Amino acid sequence: MGVLKLDHFTIRTERWAETAEFFEQVIGLTPGPRPGFLFPGCWMYAGGHPLLHIASVTGDQKDLQVYLGDKQGGYGSGSLDHVSMRCEGLEQVQTRLQSMGIVFRERVIPQIGEHQLFLEDPNGITIEMIFDYAPGSRIVGQAMPHLAIGTSEDEC
């Protein structure tokens, strides 16, 4: 028994339509079926699986609060740093982001076989897109500092 994978993440936002458009146009998720909840929102899919649930916090939030609970003073824990997605097609994504004028940061970490892109959604949430590292792949966005990678007995 144990965790198998990330099932989905939920964003509560006043900008739900803009958020859905961002995740469709920039990240490449697809809008799909959603149960008939009594509050506005949408579900965004990757590979036939609902990966992102977007819930509107505009207007009367009674039905949203019944479903997700009341979040006094905010929409989440405030401790989430970023959401990461394993992706493919690095060069196509880099080109698409540049053509859309999307600012993104990136770095490669050959030791773990990753080429990482970081960008912000309309709510200020950092999205990490991880691609398999390939020697010769180029950084075309804003280069991030190289990381010193070592080992530590204090880490889990």
Short mmCIF file of C-alpha atoms in Angstrom, two decimals:
data_model
loop_
_atom_site.label_atom_id
_atom_site.label_comp_id
_atom_site.label_asym_id
_atom_site.label_seq_id
_atom_site.Cartn_x
_atom_site.Cartn_y
_atom_site.Cartn_z
CA MET A 1 0.00 0.00 0.00
CA GLY A 2 1.33 3.44 -0.86
CA VAL A 3 1.08 6.49 -3.07
CA LEU A 4 1.19 5.67 -6.79
CA LYS A 5 1.13 9.14 -8.42
CA LEU A 6 -0.30 12.64 -8.20
CA ASP A 7 -4.01 12.39 -9.02
CA HIS A 8 -4.96 16.05 -9.44
CA PHE A 9 -4.59 19.52 -7.99
CA THR A 10 -7.25 22.15 -7.44
CA ILE A 11 -7.02 25.90 -7.91
CA ARG A 12 -9.64 28.17 -6.34
CA THR A 13 -9.63 31.46 -8.20
CA GLU A 14 -11.63 34.53 -9.16
CA ARG A 15 -9.97 34.19 -12.59
CA TRP A 16 -11.17 30.67 -13.42
CA ALA A 17 -11.82 31.24 -17.15
CA GLU A 18 -8.42 32.92 -17.60
CA THR A 19 -6.78 30.13 -15.60
CA ALA A 20 -8.43 27.46 -17.78
CA GLU A 21 -7.31 29.28 -20.93
CA PHE A 22 -3.73 29.47 -19.60
CA PHE A 23 -3.55 25.76 -18.82
CA GLU A 24 -5.05 24.91 -22.22
CA GLN A 25 -3.10 27.34 -24.42
CA VAL A 26 0.22 27.51 -22.54
CA ILE A 27 0.57 24.20 -20.70
CA GLY A 28 -1.36 22.03 -23.18
CA LEU A 29 -4.06 20.54 -20.96
CA THR A 30 -7.49 19.84 -22.49
CA PRO A 31 -10.85 20.86 -21.00
CA GLY A 32 -13.03 17.84 -20.37
CA PRO A 33 -16.05 16.42 -18.58
CA ARG A 34 -16.83 17.69 -15.10
CA PRO A 35 -19.60 16.59 -12.73
CA GLY A 36 -22.60 18.92 -12.57
CA PHE A 37 -21.39 20.85 -9.54
CA LEU A 38 -23.50 23.86 -8.53
CA PHE A 39 -20.54 26.25 -8.74
CA PRO A 40 -18.63 27.41 -11.84
CA GLY A 41 -15.33 25.86 -12.82
CA CYS A 42 -13.80 23.32 -15.15
CA TRP A 43 -11.62 20.24 -15.22
CA MET A 44 -8.48 20.12 -17.36
CA TYR A 45 -7.19 16.79 -18.64
CA ALA A 46 -3.81 15.28 -19.53
CA GLY A 47 -3.67 11.87 -21.18
CA GLY A 48 -7.37 11.28 -20.59
CA HIS A 49 -7.07 11.95 -16.85
CA PRO A 50 -8.49 15.03 -15.03
CA LEU A 51 -5.26 16.57 -13.72
CA LEU A 52 -6.48 20.06 -12.73
CA HIS A 53 -9.75 21.06 -11.10
CA ILE A 54 -10.47 24.80 -11.33
CA ALA A 55 -13.12 26.20 -9.00
CA SER A 56 -14.52 29.72 -9.26
CA VAL A 57 -14.64 31.77 -6.08
CA THR A 58 -16.79 34.55 -7.57
CA GLY A 59 -20.35 35.20 -6.50
CA ASP A 60 -22.18 33.04 -3.97
CA GLN A 61 -19.72 30.45 -2.71
CA LYS A 62 -22.18 28.40 -0.64
CA ASP A 63 -22.11 25.37 -2.96
CA LEU A 64 -18.32 25.56 -3.38
CA GLN A 65 -17.87 25.69 0.39
CA VAL A 66 -20.14 22.66 0.84
CA TYR A 67 -17.98 20.71 -1.61
CA LEU A 68 -14.44 21.90 -0.75
CA GLY A 69 -14.92 23.44 2.69
CA ASP A 70 -14.62 27.06 3.77
CA LYS A 71 -11.19 28.62 3.42
CA GLN A 72 -11.33 31.69 5.64
CA GLY A 73 -8.88 34.34 4.49
CA GLY A 74 -7.57 32.48 1.47
CA TYR A 75 -7.87 29.66 -1.00
CA GLY A 76 -5.26 27.18 0.15
CA SER A 77 -2.58 26.34 2.63
CA GLY A 78 -0.20 29.07 1.50
CA SER A 79 2.67 26.59 1.73
CA LEU A 80 2.54 25.17 -1.79
CA ASP A 81 5.68 26.18 -3.67
CA HIS A 82 4.95 24.86 -7.16
CA VAL A 83 3.17 22.21 -9.21
CA SER A 84 5.34 20.02 -11.42
CA MET A 85 4.35 18.07 -14.51
CA ARG A 86 6.38 15.54 -16.48
CA CYS A 87 6.25 16.60 -20.15
CA GLU A 88 7.56 15.78 -23.61
CA GLY A 89 8.44 17.84 -26.68
CA LEU A 90 10.87 20.34 -25.09
CA GLU A 91 11.74 22.26 -28.26
CA GLN A 92 8.09 22.59 -29.32
CA VAL A 93 7.12 23.86 -25.86
CA GLN A 94 10.00 26.35 -25.77
CA THR A 95 8.99 27.64 -29.22
CA ARG A 96 5.31 27.87 -28.27
CA LEU A 97 6.05 29.76 -25.04
CA GLN A 98 8.32 32.21 -26.87
CA SER A 99 5.76 32.79 -29.63
CA MET A 100 3.11 33.53 -26.99
CA GLY A 101 5.38 35.97 -25.15
CA ILE A 102 5.35 33.81 -22.02
CA VAL A 103 8.31 34.49 -19.73
CA PHE A 104 9.89 31.30 -18.43
CA ARG A 105 13.01 30.28 -16.56
CA GLU A 106 14.86 27.06 -17.20
CA ARG A 107 17.78 24.91 -16.18
CA VAL A 108 19.20 21.47 -16.83
CA ILE A 109 20.21 19.00 -14.15
CA PRO A 110 22.08 16.23 -15.96
CA GLN A 111 22.70 14.33 -12.71
CA ILE A 112 18.97 13.52 -12.46
CA GLY A 113 18.27 13.60 -16.21
CA GLU A 114 15.99 16.66 -16.21
CA HIS A 115 15.51 19.84 -18.23
CA GLN A 116 13.17 22.08 -16.22
CA LEU A 117 11.01 25.04 -17.29
CA PHE A 118 9.32 27.30 -14.72
CA LEU A 119 6.52 29.78 -15.43
CA GLU A 120 3.66 31.45 -13.59
CA ASP A 121 -0.07 30.91 -14.11
CA PRO A 122 -2.55 33.85 -13.94
CA ASN A 123 -2.87 33.32 -10.15
CA GLY A 124 0.88 33.52 -9.49
CA ILE A 125 1.25 29.76 -9.04
CA THR A 126 4.62 28.47 -10.23
CA ILE A 127 4.31 25.67 -12.77
CA GLU A 128 7.32 23.42 -13.40
CA MET A 129 7.47 21.47 -16.64
CA ILE A 130 10.02 18.63 -16.54
CA PHE A 131 11.46 17.14 -19.72
CA ASP A 132 13.99 14.36 -20.12
CA TYR A 133 17.48 15.85 -20.34
CA ALA A 134 19.24 15.34 -23.64
CA PRO A 135 22.83 16.44 -24.23
CA GLY A 136 22.77 19.38 -26.58
CA SER A 137 19.31 20.63 -25.62
CA ARG A 138 19.37 24.39 -25.49
CA ILE A 139 18.20 26.85 -22.88
CA VAL A 140 16.18 29.49 -24.72
CA GLY A 141 14.34 31.07 -21.77
CA GLN A 142 15.90 32.87 -18.84
CA ALA A 143 18.76 30.67 -17.61
CA MET A 144 18.61 29.79 -13.92
CA PRO A 145 21.73 29.33 -11.79
CA HIS A 146 23.36 25.92 -11.90
CA LEU A 147 22.78 23.85 -8.81
CA ALA A 148 25.52 22.28 -6.75
CA ILE A 149 24.35 18.71 -6.28
CA GLY A 150 25.86 16.58 -3.57
CA THR A 151 24.71 14.11 -0.97
CA SER A 152 23.59 14.74 2.55
CA GLU A 153 22.76 12.35 5.34
CA ASP A 154 20.35 14.95 6.77
CA GLU A 155 17.98 14.75 3.80
CA CYS A 156 15.18 12.28 3.36
#
